mmCIF file of C-alpha atoms in Angstrom:
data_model
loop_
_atom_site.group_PDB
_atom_site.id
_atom_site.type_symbol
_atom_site.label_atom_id
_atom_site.label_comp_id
_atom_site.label_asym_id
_atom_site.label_seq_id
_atom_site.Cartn_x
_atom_site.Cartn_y
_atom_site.Cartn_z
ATOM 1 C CA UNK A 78 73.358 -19.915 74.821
ATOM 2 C CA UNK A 79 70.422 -18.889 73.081
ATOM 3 C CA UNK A 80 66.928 -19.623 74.177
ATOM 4 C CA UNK A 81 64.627 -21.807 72.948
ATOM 5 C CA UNK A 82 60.763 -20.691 71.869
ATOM 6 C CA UNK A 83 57.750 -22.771 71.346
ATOM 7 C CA UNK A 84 57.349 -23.617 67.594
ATOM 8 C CA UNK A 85 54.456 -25.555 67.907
ATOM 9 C CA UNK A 86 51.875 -22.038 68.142
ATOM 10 C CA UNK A 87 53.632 -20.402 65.118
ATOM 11 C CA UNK A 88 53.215 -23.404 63.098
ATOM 12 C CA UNK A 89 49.309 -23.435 63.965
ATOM 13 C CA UNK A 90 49.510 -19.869 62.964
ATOM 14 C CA UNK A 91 51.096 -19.985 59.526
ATOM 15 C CA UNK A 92 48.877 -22.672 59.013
ATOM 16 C CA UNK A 93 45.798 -20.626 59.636
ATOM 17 C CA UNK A 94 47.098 -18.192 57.671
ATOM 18 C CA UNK A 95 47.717 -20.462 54.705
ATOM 19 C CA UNK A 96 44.454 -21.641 55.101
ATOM 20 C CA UNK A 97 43.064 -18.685 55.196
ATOM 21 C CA UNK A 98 45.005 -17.422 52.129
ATOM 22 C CA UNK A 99 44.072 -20.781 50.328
ATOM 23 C CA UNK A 100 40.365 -19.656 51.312
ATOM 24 C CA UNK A 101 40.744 -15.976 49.927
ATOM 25 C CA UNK A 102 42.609 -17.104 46.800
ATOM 26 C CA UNK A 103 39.173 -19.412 45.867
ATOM 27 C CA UNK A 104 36.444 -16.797 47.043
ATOM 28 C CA UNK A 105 38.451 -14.230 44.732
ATOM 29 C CA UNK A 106 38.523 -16.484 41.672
ATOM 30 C CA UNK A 107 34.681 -17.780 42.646
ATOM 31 C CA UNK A 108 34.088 -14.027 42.213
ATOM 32 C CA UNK A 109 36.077 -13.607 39.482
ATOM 33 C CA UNK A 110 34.056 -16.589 37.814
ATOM 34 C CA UNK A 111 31.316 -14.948 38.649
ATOM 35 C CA UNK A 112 31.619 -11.801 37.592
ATOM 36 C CA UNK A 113 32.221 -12.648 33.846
ATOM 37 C CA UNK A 114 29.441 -15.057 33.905
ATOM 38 C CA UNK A 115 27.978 -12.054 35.256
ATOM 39 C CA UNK A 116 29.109 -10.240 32.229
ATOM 40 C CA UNK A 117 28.804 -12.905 30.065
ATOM 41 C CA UNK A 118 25.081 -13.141 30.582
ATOM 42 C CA UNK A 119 24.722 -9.324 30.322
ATOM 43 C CA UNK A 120 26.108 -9.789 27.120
ATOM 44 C CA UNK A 121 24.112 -12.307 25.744
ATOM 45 C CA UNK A 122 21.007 -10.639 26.767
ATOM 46 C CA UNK A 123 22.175 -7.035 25.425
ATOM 47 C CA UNK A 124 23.001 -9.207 21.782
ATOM 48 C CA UNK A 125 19.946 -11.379 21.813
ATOM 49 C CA UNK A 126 17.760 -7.821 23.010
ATOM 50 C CA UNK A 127 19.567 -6.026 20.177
ATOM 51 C CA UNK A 128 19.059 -8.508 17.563
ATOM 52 C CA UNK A 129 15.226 -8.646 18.622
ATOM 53 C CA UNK A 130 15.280 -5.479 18.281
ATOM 54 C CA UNK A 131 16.381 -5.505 14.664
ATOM 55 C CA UNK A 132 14.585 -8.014 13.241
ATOM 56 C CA UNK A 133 11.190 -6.187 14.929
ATOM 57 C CA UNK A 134 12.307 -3.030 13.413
ATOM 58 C CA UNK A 135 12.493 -4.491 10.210
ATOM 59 C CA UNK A 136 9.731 -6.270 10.377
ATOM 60 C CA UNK A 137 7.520 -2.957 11.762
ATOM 61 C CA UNK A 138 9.554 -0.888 9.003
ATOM 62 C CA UNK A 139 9.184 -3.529 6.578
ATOM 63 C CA UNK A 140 5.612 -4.324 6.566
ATOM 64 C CA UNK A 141 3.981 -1.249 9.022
ATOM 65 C CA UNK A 142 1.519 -3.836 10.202
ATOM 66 C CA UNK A 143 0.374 -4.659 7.181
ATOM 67 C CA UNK A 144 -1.859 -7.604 6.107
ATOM 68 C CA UNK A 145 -2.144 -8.653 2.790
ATOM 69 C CA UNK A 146 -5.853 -8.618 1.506
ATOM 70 C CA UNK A 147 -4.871 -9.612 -1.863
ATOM 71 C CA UNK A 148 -2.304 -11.464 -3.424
ATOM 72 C CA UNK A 149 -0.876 -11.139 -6.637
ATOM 73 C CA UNK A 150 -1.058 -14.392 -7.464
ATOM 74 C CA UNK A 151 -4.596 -15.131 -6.202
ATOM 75 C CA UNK A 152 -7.370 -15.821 -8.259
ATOM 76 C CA UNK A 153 -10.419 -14.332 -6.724
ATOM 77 C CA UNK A 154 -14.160 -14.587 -7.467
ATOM 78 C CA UNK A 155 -15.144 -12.104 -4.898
ATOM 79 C CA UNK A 156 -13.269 -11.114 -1.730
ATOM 80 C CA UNK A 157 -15.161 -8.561 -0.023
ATOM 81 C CA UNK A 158 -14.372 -6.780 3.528
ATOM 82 C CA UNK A 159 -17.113 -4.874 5.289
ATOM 83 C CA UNK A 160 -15.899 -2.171 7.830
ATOM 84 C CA UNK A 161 -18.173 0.227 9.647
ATOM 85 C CA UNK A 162 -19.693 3.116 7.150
ATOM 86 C CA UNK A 163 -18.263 6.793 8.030
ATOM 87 C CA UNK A 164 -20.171 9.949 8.890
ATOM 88 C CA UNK A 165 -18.641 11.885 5.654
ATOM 89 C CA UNK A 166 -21.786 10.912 4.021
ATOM 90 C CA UNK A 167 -23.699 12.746 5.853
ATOM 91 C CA UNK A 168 -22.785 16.451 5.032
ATOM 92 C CA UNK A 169 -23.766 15.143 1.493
ATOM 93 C CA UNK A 170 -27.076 15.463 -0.050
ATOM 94 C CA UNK A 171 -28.154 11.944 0.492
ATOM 95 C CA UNK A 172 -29.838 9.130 -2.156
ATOM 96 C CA UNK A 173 -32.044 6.180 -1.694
ATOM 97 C CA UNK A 174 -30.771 3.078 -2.997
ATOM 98 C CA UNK A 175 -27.365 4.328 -3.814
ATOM 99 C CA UNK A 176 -25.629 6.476 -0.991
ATOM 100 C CA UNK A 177 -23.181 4.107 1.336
ATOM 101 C CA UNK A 178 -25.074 2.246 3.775
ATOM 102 C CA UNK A 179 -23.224 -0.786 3.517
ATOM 103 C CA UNK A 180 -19.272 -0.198 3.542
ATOM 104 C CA UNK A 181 -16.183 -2.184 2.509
ATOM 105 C CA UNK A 182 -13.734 -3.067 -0.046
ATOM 106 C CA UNK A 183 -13.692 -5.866 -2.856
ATOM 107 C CA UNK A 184 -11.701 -7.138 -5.242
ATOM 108 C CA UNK A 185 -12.690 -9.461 -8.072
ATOM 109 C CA UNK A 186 -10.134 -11.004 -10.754
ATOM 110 C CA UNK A 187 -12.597 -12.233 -13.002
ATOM 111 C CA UNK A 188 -14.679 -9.216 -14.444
ATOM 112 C CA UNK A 189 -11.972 -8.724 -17.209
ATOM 113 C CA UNK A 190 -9.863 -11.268 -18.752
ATOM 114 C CA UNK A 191 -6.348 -10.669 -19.335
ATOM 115 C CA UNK A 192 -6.560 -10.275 -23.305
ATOM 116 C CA UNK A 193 -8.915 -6.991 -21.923
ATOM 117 C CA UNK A 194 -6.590 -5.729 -19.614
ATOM 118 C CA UNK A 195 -3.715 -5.646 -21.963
ATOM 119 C CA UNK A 196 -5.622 -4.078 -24.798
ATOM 120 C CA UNK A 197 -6.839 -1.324 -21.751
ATOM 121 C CA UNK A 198 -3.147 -0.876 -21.320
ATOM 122 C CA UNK A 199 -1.967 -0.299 -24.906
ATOM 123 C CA UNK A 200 -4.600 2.450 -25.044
ATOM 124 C CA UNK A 201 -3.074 4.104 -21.798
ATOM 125 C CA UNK A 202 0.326 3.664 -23.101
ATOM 126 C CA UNK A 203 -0.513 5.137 -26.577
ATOM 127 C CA UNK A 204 -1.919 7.934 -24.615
ATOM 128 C CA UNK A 205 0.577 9.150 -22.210
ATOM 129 C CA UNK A 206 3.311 8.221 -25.039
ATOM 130 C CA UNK A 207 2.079 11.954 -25.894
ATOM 131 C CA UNK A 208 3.403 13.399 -22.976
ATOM 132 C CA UNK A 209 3.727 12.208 -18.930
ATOM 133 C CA UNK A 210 4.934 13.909 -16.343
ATOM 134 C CA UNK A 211 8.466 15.180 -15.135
ATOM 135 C CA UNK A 212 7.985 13.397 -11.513
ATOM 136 C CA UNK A 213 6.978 9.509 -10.850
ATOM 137 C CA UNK A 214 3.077 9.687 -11.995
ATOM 138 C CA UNK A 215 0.983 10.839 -14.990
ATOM 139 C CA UNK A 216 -2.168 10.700 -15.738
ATOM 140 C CA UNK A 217 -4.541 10.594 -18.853
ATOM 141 C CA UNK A 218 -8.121 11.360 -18.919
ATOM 142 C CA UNK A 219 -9.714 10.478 -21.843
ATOM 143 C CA UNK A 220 -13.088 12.404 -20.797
ATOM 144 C CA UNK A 221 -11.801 15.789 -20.040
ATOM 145 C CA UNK A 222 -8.588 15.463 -22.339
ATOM 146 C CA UNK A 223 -5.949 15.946 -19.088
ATOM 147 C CA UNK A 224 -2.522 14.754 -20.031
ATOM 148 C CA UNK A 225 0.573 15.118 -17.841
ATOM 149 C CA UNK A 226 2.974 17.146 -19.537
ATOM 150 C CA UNK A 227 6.198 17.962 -17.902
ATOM 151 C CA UNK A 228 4.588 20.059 -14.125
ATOM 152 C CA UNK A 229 1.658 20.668 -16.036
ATOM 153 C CA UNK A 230 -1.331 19.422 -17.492
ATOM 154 C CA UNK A 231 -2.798 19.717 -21.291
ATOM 155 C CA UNK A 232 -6.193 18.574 -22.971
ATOM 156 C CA UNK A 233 -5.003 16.156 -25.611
ATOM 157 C CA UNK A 234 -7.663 16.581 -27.466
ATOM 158 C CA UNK A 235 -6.950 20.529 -28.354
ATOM 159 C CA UNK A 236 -3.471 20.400 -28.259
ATOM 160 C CA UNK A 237 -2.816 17.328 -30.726
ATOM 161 C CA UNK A 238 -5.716 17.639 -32.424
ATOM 162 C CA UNK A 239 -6.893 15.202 -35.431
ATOM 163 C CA UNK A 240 -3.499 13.248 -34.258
ATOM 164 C CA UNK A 241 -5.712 12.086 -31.599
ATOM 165 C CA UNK A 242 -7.335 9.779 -34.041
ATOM 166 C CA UNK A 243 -4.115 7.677 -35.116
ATOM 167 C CA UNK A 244 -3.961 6.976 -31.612
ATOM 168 C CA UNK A 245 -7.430 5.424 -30.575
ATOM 169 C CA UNK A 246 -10.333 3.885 -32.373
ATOM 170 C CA UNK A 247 -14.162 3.598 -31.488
ATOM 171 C CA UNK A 248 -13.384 -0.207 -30.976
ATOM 172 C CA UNK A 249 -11.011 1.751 -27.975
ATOM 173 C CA UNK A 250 -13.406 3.437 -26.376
ATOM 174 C CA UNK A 251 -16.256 0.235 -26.778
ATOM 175 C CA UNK A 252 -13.794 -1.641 -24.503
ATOM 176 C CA UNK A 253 -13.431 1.413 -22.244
ATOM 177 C CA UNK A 254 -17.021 1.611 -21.638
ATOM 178 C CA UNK A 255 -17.572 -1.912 -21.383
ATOM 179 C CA UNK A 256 -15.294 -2.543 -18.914
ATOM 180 C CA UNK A 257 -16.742 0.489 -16.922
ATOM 181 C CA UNK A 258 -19.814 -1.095 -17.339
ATOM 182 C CA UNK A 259 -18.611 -4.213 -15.961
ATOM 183 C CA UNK A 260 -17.183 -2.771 -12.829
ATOM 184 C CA UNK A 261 -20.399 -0.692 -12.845
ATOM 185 C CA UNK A 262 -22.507 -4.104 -11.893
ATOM 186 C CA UNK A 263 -19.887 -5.382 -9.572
ATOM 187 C CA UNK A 264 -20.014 -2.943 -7.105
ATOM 188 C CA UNK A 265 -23.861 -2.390 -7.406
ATOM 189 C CA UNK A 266 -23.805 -6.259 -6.645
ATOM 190 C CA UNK A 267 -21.199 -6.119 -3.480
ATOM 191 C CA UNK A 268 -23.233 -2.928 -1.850
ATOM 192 C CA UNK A 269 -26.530 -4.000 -2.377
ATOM 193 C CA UNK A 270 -27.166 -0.865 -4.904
ATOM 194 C CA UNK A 271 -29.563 0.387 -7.603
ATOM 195 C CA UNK A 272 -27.264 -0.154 -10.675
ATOM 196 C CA UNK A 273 -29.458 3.111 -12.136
ATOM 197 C CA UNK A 274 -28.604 5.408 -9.258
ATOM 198 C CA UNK A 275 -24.893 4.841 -9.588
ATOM 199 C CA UNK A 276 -23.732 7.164 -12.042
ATOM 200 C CA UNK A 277 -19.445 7.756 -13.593
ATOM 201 C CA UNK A 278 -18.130 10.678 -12.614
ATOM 202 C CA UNK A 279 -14.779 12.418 -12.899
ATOM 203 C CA UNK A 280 -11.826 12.110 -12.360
ATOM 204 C CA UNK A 281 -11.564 8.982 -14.095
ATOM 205 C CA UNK A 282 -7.912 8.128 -14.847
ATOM 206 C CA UNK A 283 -5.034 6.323 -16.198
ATOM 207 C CA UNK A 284 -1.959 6.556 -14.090
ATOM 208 C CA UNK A 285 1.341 5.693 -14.841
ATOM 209 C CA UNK A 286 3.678 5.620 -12.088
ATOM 210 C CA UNK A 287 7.570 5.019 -11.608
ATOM 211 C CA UNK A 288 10.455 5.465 -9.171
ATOM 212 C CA UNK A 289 11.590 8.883 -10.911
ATOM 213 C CA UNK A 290 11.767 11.720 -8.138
ATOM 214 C CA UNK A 291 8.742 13.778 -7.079
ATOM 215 C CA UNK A 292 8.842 17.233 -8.897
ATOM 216 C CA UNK A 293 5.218 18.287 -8.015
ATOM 217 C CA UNK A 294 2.798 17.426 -5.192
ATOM 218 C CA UNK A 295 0.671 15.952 -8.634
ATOM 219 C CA UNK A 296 3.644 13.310 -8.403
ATOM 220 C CA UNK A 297 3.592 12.347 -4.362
ATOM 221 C CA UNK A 298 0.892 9.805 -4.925
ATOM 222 C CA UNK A 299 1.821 7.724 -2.043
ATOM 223 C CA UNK A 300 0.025 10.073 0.984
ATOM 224 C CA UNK A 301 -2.598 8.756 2.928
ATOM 225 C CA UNK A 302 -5.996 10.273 1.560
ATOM 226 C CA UNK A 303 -9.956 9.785 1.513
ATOM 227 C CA UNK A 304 -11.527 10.064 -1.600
ATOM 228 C CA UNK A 305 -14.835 11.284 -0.131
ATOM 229 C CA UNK A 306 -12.585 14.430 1.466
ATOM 230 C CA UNK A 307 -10.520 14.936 -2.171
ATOM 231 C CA UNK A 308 -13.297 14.678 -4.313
ATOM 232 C CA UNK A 309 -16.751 15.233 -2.899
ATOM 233 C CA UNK A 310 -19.081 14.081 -5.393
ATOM 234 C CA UNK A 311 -16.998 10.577 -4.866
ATOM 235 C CA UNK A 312 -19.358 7.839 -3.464
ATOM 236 C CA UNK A 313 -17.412 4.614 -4.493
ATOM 237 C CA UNK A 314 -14.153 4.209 -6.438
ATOM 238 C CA UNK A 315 -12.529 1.329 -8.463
ATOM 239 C CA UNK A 316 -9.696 0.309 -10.038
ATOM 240 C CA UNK A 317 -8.442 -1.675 -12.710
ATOM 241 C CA UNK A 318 -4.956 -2.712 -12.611
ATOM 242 C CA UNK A 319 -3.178 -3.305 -15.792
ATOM 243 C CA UNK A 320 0.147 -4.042 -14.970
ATOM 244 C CA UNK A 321 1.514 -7.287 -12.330
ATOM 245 C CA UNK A 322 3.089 -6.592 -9.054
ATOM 246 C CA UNK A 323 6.958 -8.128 -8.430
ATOM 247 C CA UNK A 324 6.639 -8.793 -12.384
ATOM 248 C CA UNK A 325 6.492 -5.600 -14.226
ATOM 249 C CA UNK A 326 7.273 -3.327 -11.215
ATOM 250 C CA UNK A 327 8.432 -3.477 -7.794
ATOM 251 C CA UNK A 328 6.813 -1.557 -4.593
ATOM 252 C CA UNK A 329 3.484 0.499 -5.600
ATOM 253 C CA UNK A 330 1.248 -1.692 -3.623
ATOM 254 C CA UNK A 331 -2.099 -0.587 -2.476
ATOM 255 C CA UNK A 332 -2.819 -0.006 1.154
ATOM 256 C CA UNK A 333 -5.583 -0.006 2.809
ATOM 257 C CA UNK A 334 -5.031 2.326 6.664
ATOM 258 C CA UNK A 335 -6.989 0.196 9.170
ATOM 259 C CA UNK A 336 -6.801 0.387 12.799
ATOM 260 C CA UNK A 337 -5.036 -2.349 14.178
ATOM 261 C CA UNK A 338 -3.394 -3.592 10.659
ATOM 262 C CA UNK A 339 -3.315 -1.471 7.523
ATOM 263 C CA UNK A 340 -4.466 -4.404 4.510
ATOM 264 C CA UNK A 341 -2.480 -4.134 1.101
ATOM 265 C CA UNK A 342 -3.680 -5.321 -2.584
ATOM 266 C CA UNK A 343 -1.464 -6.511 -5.025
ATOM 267 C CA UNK A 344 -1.790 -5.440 -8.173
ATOM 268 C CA UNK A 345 -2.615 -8.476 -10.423
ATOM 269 C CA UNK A 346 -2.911 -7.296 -14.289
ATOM 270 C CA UNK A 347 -6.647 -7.527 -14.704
ATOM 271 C CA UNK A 348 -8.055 -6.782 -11.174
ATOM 272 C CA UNK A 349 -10.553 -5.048 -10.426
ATOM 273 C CA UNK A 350 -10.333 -3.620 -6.562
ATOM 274 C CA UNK A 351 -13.276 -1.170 -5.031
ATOM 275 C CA UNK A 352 -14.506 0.627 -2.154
ATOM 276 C CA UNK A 353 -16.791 3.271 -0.649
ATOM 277 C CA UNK A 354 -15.375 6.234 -0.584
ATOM 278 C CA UNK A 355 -15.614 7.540 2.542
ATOM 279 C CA UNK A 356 -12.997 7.803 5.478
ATOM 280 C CA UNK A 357 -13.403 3.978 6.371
ATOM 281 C CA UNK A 358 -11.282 3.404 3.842
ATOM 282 C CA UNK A 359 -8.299 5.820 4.240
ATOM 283 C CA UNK A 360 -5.420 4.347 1.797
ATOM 284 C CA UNK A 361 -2.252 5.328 -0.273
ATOM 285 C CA UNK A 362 -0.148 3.795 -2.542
ATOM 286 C CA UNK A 363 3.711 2.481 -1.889
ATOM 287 C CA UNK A 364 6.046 4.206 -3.735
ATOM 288 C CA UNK A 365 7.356 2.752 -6.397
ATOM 289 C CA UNK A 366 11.043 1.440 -6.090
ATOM 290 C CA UNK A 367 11.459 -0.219 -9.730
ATOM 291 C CA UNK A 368 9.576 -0.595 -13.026
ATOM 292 C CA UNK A 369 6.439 0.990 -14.092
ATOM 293 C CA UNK A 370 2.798 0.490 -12.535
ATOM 294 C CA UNK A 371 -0.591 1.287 -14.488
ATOM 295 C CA UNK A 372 -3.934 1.626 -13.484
ATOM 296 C CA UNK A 373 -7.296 2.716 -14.488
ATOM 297 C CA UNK A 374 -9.255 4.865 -11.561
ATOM 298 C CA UNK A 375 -12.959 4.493 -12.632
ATOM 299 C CA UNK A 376 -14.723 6.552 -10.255
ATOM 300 C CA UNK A 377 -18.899 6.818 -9.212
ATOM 301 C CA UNK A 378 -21.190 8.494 -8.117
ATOM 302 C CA UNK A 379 -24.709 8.310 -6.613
ATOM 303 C CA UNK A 380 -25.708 12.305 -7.342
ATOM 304 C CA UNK A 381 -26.969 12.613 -10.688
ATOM 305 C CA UNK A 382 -25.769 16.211 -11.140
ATOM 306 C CA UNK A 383 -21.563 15.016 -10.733
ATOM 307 C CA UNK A 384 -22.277 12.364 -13.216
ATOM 308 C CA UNK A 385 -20.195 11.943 -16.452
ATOM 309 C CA UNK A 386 -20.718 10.059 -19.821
ATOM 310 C CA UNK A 387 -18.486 7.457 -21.231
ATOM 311 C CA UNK A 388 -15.211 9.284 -23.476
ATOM 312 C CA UNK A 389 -15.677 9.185 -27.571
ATOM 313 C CA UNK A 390 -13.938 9.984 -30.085
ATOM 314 C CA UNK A 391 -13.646 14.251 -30.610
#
C-alpha cells in the first residue's frame, strides 16, 4: 500500500511558480516593448538629426550666409550701405575732399536706361568678338587696347589696326564717356565727394565671363580680393552690369564678404553697383554655372597722378 503525501503545498507551489512565470513572461515583453521604443526613438532622432543636418548643409553650402543686398528684379533709386572705413587708406598719400572717409556700397538702377546698357553691350561684344580668352573671362580695355586672346593679352588697337574702326564709332565712345560720367556724379553724391578730385583711372574693363574651365589665374575671377590691395591707386570702383541674372546667365553673382553675413548683388542689365575700395569691402564673384555675364568695371581715383582720360578713337 502506497503512502499518501500532502498535495495541497505542491499545488501552492506550482502556483507560485506559474505566477511567477506569468510575472517574468510580462516584465520580459514590457522590456522587450521597451527596448524598441527605445530604439525606435533613437531612430527617429538619428533621421530627424540627419535630415537637419542636410537641409543646414545645404542651406550653409547653398547660400554661405549670404544676404541678398540687391535683387535682380528690384528697381532701386539709391540703396546705399555704410560699413566702417579701413586703415588701407592710410599708407596712401592722402586727399582732401576725395580720399574715403565715408565707406559703403550702393547700387542705383536708374543712372542708365536699358536702351544704354544694351548699346554698352554691343560695343563690348563687338570688341571681344576679336578675340577672348581660352578660360571663363576676358576682358577688353578700350583705353590701353588689352584684349584677351587665347592665355594672353593683345592691344587691339596695334594688332587689328584701321579694322578697329568698322568696329566702333565716336557716337561709341560719347556713350562710353557719358555713362562714366554719370556714375562719376553718383558716387561723388553717395560719399559726400568733390566731383573734381575724383579722377578715372585704369584698369577700366569689359568682362565677359562663362562656365568654360579656368586655364589661367587671369580666368579664376571668383577669389575673394580688395581692390585697394590689387590695384593701389584704386579709391572707389563701379560697375555697370549689362547682362540680367537667372535670364541671360546663371550663377556669377556679386558678393560682398561681411562679417556675420556676406551680401550678394544681382546683376540687373543696367545697374550700376559701387564701393570704396578698401578692405571693408572684400568681395568676389560666383562662378558662373551657365550662360554668359558682362560687365563694365569703371574704376576711380582721388590721386591726380593715376588718373586716365576717357578712350577715343586711334
Amino acid at each position: 500500500m502506497s503512502t499518501l503525501r500532502r498535495a495541497g503545498p505542491r499545488k501552492a507551489e506550482d502556483r507560485y511558480q506559474h505566477g511567477d512565470q506569468t510575472r517574468l513572461g510580462m516584465i520580459k515583453t514590457k522590456s522587450k516593448q521597451a527596448t524598441w521604443q527605445k530604439w525606435f526613438t533613437v531612430a527617429v532622432s538619428v533621421t530627424v538629426s540627419i535630415a537637419c543636418t542636410v537641409v543646414l548643409w545645404d542651406y550653409l553650402h547653398e547660400d554661405d550666409f549670404k544676404e541678398v543686398f540687391a535683387r535682380q528684379t528690384d528697381i532701386l533709386e539709391g540703396k546705399f550701405f555704410e560699413v566702417p572705413c579701413s586703415k588701407d587708406y592710410e599708407s596712401h598719400k592722402r586727399f582732401a575732399g576725395c580720399t574715403p572717409t565715408k565707406c559703403g556700397r550702393a547700387v542705383q538702377d536708374t543712372v542708365v536706361n536699358r536702351e544704354e546698357a544694351l548699346k554698352m553691350l554691343r560695343i563690348a561684344k563687338r570688341g571681344l568678338s576679336l578675340g577672348g580668352s581660352d578660360g571663363g573671362a576676358s576682358i577688353l580695355d578700350l583705353h590701353s587696347g588689352a584684349l584677351s586672346m587665347g592665355k594672353q593679352f593683345v592691344n587691339i588697337y596695334r594688332y587689328f589696326g584701321d579694322q578697329i574702326n568698322d568696329l566702333f564709332d565716336e557716337e561709341d565712345f560719347a556713350l562710353y564717356s557719358d555713362v562714366r560720367w554719370r556714375i562719376q556724379k553718383e558716387i561723388a553724391k553717395a560719399f559726400g565727394i568733390n566731383i573734381t578730385r575724383l579722377h578715372l583711372t585704369k584698369p577700366t574693363f569689359f568682362s565677359r565671363m562663362n562656365n568654360t574651365e579656368a586655364k589661367t589665374m587671369h580666368d579664376e575671377y571668383w577669389h575673394p580680393h580688395i581692390d585697394k590691395v590689387t590695384y593701389g591707386s584704386f579709391d572707389y570702383t563701379s560697375l555697370l552690369y549689362l547682362s540680367d541674372y537667372k535670364i541671360d546667365f546663371g550663377g556669377g553673382k556679386f558678393v560682398f564678404v561681411d562679417e556675420l553675413v556676406n551680401r550678394t548683388v544681382e546683376p540687373r542689365i543696367g545697374r550700376v553697383s559701387f564701393f570704396t575700395s578698401g578692405s571693408e569691402n572684400l568681395h568676389y564673384v560666383e562662378r558662373v554655372a551657365w550662360g554668359t555675364r558682362y560687365a563694365i568695371t569703371v574704376s576711380f581715383t582721388c590721386d591726380p597722378v593715376h588718373a586716365i582720360e576717357d578712350p577715343s578713337l586711334p
